[in-house]
Coordinates of N, CA, C and O in Angstrom, one line a residue:
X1224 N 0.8 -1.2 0.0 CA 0.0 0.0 0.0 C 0.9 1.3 0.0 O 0.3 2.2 -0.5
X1225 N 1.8 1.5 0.3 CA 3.0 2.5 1.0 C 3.3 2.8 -0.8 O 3.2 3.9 -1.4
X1226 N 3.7 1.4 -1.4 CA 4.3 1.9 -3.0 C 3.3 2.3 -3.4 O 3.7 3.1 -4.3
X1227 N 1.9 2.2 -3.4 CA 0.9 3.2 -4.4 C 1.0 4.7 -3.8 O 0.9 5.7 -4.5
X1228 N 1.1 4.6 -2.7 CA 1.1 6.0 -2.2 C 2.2 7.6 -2.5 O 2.0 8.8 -2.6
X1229 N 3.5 6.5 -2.5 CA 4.9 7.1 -3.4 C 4.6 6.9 -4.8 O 5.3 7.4 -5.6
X1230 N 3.9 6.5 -4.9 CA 3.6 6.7 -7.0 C 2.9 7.6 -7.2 O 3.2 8.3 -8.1
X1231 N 1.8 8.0 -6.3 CA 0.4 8.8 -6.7 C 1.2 10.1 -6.3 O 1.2 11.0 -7.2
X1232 N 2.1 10.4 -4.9 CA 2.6 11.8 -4.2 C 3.8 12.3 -5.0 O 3.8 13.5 -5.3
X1233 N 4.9 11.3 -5.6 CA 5.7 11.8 -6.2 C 5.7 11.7 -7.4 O 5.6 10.6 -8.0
X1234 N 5.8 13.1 -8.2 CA 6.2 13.1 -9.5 C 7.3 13.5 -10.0 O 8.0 14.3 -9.4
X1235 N 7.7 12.9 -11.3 CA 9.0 13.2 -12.0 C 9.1 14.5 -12.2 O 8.2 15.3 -12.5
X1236 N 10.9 14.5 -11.9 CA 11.4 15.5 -11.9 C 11.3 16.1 -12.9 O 11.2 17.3 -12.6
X1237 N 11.3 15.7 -14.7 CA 11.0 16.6 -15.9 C 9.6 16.9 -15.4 O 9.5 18.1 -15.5
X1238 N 9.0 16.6 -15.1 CA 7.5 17.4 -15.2 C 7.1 18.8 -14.4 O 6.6 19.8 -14.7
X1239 N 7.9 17.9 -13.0 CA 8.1 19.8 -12.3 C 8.6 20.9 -12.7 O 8.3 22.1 -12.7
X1240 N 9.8 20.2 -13.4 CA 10.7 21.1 -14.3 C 9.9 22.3 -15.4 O 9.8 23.5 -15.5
X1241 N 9.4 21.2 -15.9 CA 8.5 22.0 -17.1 C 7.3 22.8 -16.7 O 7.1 23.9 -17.2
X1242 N 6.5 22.1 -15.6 CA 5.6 22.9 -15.5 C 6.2 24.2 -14.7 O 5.8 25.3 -15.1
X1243 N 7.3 24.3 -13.5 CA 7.8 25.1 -13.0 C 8.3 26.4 -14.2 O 8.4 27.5 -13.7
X1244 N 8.4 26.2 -14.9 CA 9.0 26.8 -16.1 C 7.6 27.2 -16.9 O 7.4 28.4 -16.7
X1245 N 6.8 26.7 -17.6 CA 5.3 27.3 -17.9 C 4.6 27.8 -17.1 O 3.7 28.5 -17.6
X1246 N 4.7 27.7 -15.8 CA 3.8 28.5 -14.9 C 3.8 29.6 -14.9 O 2.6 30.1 -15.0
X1247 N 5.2 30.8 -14.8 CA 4.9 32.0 -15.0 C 4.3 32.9 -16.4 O 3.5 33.8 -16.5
X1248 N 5.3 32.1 -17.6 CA 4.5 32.4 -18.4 C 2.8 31.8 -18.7 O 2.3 32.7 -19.4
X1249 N 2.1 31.0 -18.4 CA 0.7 31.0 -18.7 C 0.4 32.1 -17.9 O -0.3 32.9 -18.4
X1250 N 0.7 32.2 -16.6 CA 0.0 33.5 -16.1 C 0.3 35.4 -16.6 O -0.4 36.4 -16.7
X1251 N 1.8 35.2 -16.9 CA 2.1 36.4 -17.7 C 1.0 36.7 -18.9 O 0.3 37.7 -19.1
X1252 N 1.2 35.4 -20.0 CA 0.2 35.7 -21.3 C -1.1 35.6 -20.5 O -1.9 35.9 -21.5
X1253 N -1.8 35.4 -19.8 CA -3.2 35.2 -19.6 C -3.4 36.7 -19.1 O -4.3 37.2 -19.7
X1254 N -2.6 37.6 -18.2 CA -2.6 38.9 -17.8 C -2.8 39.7 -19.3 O -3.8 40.3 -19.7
X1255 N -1.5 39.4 -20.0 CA -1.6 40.5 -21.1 C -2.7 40.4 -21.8 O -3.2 41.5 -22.0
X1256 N -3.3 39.1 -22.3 CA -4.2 38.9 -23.4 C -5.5 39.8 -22.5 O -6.2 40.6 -23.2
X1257 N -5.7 39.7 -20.9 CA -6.7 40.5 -20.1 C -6.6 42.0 -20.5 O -7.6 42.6 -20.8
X1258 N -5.0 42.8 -20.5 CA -4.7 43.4 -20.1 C -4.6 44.5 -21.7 O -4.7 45.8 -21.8
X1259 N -4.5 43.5 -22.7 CA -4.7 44.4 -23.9 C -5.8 43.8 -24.8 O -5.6 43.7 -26.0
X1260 N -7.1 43.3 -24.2 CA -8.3 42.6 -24.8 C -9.1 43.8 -25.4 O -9.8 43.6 -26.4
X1261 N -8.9 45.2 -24.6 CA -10.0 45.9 -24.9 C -9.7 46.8 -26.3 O -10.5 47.5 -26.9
X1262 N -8.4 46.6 -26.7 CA -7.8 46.6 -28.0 C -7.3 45.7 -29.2 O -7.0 46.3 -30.3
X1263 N -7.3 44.1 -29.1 CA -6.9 43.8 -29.7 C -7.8 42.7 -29.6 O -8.6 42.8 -28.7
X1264 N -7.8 41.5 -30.6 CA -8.7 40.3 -29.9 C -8.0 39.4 -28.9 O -6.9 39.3 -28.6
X1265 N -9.4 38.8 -28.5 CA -8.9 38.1 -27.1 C -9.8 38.9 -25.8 O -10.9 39.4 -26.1
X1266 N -9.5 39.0 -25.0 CA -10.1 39.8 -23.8 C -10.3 39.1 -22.5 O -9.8 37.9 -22.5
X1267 N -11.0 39.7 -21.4 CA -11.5 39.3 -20.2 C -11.2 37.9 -19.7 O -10.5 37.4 -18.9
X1268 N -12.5 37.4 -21.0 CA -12.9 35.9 -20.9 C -11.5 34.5 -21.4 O -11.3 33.4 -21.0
X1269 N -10.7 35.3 -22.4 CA -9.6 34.1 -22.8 C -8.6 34.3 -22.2 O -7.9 33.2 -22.2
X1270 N -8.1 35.4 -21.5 CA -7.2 35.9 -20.9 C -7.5 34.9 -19.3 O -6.7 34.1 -18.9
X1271 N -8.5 35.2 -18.6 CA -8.8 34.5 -17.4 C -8.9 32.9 -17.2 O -8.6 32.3 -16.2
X1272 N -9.4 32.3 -18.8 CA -8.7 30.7 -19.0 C -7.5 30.8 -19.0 O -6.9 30.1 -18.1
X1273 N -6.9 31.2 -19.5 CA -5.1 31.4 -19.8 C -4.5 31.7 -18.7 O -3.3 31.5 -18.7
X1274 N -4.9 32.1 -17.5 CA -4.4 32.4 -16.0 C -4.8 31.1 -15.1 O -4.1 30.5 -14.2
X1275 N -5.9 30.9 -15.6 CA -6.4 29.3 -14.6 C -5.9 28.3 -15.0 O -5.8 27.4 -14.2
X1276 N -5.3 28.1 -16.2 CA -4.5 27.0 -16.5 C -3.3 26.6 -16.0 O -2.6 25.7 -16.4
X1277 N -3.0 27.5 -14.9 CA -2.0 27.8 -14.1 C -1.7 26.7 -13.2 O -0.7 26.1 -13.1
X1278 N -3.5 26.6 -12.4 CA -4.3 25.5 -11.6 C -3.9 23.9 -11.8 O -3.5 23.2 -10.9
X1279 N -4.1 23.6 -13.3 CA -3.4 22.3 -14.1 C -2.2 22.3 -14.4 O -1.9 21.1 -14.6
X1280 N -1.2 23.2 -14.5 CA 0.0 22.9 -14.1 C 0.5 22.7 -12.9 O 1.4 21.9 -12.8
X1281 N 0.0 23.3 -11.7 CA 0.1 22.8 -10.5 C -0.1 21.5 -10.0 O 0.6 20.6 -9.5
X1282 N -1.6 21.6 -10.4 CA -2.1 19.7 -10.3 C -1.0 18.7 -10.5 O -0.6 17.8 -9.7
X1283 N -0.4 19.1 -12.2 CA -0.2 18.0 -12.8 C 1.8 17.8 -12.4 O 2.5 16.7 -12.3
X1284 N 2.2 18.8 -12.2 CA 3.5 19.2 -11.4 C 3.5 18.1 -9.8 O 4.1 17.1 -9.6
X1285 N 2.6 19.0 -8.7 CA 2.7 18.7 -7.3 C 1.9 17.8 -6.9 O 2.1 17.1 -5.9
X1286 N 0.6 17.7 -7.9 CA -0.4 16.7 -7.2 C -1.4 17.6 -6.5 O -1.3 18.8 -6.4
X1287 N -2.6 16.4 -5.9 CA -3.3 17.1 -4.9 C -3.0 17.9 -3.9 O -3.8 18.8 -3.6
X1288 N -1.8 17.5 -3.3 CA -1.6 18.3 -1.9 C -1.1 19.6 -2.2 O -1.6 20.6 -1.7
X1289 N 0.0 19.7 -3.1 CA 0.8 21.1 -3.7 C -0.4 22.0 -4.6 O -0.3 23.2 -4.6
X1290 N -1.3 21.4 -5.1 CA -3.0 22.4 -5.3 C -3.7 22.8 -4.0 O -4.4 23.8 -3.9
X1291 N -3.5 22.0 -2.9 CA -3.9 22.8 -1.8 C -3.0 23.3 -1.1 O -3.4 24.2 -0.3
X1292 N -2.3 23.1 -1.1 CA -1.3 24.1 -0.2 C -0.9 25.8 -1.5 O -0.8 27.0 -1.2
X1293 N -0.7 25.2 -2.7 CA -0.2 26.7 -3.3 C -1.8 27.4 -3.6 O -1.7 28.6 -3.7
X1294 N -2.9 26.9 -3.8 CA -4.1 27.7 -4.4 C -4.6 28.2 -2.8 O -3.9 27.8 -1.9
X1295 N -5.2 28.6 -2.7 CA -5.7 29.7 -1.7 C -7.7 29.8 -2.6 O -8.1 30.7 -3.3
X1296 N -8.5 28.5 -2.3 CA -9.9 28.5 -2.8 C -10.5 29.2 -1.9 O -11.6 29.4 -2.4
X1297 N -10.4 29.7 -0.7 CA -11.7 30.5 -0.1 C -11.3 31.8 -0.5 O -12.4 32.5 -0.6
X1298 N -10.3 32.5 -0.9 CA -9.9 33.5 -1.4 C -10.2 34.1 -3.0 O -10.4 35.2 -3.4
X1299 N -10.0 32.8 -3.7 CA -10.4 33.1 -4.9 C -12.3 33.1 -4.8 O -13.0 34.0 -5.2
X1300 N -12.7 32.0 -4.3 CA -13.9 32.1 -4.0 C -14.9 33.7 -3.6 O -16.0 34.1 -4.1
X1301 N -14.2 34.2 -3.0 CA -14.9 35.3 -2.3 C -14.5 36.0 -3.1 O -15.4 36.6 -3.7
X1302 N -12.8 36.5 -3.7 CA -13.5 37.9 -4.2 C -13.4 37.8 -5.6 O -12.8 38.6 -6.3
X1303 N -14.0 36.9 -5.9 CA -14.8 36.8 -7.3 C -16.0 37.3 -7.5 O -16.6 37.5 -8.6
X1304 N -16.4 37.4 -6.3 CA -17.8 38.2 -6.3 C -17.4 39.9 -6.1 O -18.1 40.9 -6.3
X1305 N -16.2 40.0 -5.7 CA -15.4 41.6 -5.9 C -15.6 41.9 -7.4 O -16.0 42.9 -8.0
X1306 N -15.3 41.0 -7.9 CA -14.9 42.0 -9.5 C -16.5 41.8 -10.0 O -16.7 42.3 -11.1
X1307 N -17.6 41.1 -9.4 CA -18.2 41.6 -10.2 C -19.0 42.6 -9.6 O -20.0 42.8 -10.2
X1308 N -18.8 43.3 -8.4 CA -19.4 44.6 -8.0 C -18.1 45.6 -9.0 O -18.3 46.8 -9.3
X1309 N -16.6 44.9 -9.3 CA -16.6 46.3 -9.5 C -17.0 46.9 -11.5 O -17.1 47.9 -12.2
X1310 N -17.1 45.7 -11.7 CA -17.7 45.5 -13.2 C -19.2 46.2 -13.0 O -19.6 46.7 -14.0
X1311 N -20.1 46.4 -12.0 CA -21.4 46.8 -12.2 C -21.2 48.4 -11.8 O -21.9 49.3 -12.1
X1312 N -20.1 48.6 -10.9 CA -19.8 49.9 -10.5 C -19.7 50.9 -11.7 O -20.3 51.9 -12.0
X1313 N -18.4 50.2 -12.5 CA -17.9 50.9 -13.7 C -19.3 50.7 -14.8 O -19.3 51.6 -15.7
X1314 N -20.0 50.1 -14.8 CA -20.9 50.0 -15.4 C -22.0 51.1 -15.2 O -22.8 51.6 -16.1
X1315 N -22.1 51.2 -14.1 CA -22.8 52.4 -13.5 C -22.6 53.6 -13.8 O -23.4 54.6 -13.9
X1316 N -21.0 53.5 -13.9 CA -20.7 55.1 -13.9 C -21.2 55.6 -15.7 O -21.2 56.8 -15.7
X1317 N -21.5 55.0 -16.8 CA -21.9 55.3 -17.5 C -23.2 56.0 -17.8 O -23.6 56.8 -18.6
X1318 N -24.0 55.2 -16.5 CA -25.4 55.9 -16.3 C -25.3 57.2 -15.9 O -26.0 58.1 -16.3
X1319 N -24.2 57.5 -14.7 CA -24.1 58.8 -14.3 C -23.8 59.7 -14.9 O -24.2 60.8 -14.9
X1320 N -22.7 59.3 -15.9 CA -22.1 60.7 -17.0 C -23.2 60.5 -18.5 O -22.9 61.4 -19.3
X1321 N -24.0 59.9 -18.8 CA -24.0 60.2 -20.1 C -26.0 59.5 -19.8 O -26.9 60.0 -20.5
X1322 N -26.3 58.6 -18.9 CA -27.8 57.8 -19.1 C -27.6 56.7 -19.5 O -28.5 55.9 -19.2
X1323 N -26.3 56.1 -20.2 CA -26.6 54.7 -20.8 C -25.6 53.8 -19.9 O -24.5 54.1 -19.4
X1324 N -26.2 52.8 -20.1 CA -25.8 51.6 -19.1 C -24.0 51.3 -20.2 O -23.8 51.1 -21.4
X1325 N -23.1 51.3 -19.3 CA -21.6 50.5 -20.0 C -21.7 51.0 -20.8 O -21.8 50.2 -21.8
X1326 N -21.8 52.6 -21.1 CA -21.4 53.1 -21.8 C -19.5 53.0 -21.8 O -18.8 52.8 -20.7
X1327 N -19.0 53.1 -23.0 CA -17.5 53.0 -23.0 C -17.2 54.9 -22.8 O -17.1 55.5 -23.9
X1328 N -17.1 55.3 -22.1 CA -16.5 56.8 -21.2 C -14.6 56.8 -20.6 O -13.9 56.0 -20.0
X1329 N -14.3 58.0 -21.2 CA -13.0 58.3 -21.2 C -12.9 59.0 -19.9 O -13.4 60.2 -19.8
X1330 N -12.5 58.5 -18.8 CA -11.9 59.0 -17.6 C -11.3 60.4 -18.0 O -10.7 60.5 -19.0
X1331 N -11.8 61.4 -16.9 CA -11.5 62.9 -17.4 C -9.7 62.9 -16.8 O -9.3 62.4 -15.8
X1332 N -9.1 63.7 -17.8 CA -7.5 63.4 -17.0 C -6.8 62.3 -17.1 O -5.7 62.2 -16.7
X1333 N -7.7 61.0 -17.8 CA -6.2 60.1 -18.0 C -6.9 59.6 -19.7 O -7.7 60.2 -20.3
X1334 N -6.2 58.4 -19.9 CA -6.1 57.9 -21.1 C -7.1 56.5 -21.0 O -7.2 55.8 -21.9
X1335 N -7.9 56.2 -19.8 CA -8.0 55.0 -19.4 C -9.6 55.6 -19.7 O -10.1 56.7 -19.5
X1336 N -10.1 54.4 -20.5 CA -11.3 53.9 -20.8 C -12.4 53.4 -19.8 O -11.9 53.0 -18.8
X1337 N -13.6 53.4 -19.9 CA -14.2 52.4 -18.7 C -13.9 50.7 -19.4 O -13.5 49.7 -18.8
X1338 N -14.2 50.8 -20.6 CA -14.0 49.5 -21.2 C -13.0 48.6 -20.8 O -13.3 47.4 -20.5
X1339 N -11.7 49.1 -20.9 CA -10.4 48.8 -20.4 C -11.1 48.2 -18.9 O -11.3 47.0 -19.0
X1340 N -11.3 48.8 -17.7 CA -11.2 48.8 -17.0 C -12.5 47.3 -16.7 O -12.4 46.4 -15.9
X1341 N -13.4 47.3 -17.6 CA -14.8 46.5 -16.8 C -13.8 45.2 -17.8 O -13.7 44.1 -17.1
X1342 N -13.1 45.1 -19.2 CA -12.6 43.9 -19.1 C -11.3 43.1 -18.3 O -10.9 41.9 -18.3
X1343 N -10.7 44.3 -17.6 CA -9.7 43.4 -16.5 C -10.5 43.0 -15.5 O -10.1 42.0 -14.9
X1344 N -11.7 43.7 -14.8 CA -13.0 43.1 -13.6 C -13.5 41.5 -14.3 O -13.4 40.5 -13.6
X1345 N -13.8 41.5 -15.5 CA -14.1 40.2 -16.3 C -12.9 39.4 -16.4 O -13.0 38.2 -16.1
X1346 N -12.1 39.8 -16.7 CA -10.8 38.9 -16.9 C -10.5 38.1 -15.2 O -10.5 36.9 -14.9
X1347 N -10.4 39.0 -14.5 CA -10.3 38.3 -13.0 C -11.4 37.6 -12.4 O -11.1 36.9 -11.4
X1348 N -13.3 37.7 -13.0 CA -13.9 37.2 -12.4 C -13.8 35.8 -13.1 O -13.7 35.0 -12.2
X1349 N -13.7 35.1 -14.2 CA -13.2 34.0 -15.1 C -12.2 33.6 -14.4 O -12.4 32.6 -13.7
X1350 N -11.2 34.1 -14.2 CA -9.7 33.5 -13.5 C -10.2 32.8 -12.4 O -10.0 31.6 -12.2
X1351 N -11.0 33.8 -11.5 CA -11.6 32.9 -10.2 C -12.3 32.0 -10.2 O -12.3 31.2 -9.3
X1352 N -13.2 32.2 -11.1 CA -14.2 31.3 -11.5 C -14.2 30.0 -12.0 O -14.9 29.0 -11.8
X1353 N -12.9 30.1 -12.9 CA -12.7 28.4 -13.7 C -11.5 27.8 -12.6 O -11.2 26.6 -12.5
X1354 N -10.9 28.6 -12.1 CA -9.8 27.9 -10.6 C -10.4 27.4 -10.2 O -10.3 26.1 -10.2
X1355 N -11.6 28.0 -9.3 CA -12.3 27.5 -8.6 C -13.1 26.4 -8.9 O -13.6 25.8 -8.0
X1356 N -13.2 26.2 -9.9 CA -14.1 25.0 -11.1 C -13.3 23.7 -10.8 O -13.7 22.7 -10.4
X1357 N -11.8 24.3 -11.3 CA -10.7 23.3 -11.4 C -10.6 22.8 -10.0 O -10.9 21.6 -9.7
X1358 N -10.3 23.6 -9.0 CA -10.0 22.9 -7.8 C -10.8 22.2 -7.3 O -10.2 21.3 -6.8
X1359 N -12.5 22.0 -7.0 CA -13.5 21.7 -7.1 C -13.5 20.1 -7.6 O -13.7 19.1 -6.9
X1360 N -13.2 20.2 -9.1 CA -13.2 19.0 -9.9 C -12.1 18.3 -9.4 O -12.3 17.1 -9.0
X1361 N -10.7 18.9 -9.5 CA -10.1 17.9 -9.2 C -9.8 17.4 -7.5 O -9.4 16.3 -7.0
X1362 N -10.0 18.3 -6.9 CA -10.7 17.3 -5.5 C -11.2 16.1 -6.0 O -10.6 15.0 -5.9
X1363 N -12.3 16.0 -6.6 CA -13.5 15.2 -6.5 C -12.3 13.8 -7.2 O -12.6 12.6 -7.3
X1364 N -11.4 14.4 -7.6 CA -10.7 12.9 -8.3 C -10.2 12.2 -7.1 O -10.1 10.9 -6.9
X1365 N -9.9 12.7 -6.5 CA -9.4 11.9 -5.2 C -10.4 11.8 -3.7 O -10.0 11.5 -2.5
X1366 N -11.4 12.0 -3.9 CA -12.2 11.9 -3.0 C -12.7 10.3 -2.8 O -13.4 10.1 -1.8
X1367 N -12.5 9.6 -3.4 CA -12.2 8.0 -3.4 C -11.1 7.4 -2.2 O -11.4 6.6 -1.4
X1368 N -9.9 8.1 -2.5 CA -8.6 8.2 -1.5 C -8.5 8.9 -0.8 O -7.4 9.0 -0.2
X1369 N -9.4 9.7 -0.5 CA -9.5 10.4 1.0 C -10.1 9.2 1.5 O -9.4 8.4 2.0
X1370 N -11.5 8.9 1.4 CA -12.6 7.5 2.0 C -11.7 6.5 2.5 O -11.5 6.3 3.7
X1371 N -11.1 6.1 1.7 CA -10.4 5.1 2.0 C -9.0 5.5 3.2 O -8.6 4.5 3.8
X1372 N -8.3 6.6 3.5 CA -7.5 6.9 4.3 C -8.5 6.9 4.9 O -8.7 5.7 5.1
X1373 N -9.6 7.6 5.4 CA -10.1 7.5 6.3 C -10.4 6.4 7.3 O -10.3 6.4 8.5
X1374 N -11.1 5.2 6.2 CA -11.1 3.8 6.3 C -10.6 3.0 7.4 O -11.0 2.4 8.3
X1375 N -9.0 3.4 6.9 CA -8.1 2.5 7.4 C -7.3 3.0 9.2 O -6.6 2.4 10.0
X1376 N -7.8 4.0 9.2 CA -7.8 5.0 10.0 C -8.6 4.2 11.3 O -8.8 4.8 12.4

């Protein structure tokens, strides 16, 4: 029982390697594609997959335990409901300056769009949203092998 246990916890060293090495960049390109969506294609929504995929390199790198120890889910959990007050806020503010709902409005004094701003609120609520999907799901793969530690317990 001990050798299933050292099979399932430890993974090869190429794999940490690599994923340690793709990790920052999926989250660098998942930022930018967020961060220049309101200009180019791509945006919010593909940019925030491209950040969560972060989640499956972790998984597939450390395993279950290194997904709970490096993700932080009650955190992503909760303020994913932050970005979308601040997406209805900015959304709001269109009603105040002009009557129309998201309207796209040029902040007085800078260069910054509302648009810009409600797709990095979208880009982060997707980030949290499919992590939290991810972590969720892949619990549920080992929730077989929790039962059973428990079991034997």
């Amino acid at each position: 029982m001990s050798e299933n246990k050292k099979k399932y916890t430890k993974r090869p060293v190429i794999i940490r390697g690599v994923a340690n090495m793709f990790l920052p960049l999926a989250c660098v390109f998942g930022c930018y594609v967020i961060l220049h969506g309101a200009m180019s294609p791509g945006g919010g929504f593909q940019g925030g997959v491209l950040v969560s995929s972060a989640i499956l390199l972790i998984y597939l790198a450390y395993g279950r335990r290194g997904l709970k120890n490096g993700v932080k889910y009650h955190f992503l959990h909760s303020s994913e409901t932050v970005a979308e007050i601040i997406y209805v806020l900015i959304a709001l503010l269109g009603v105040f300056t002009s009557g129309v709902f998201c309207l796209n409005y040029i902040l007085p004094g800078n260069v910054i769009e509302t648009t810009m701003l409600m797709n990095d609120a979208v880009g982060y609520h997707v980030m949290a949203g499919i992590s939290c999907l991810l972590v969720m799901m892949l619990g549920t793969l080992h929730a077989d092998e929790a039962e059973e530690e428990e079991d034997e317990e």
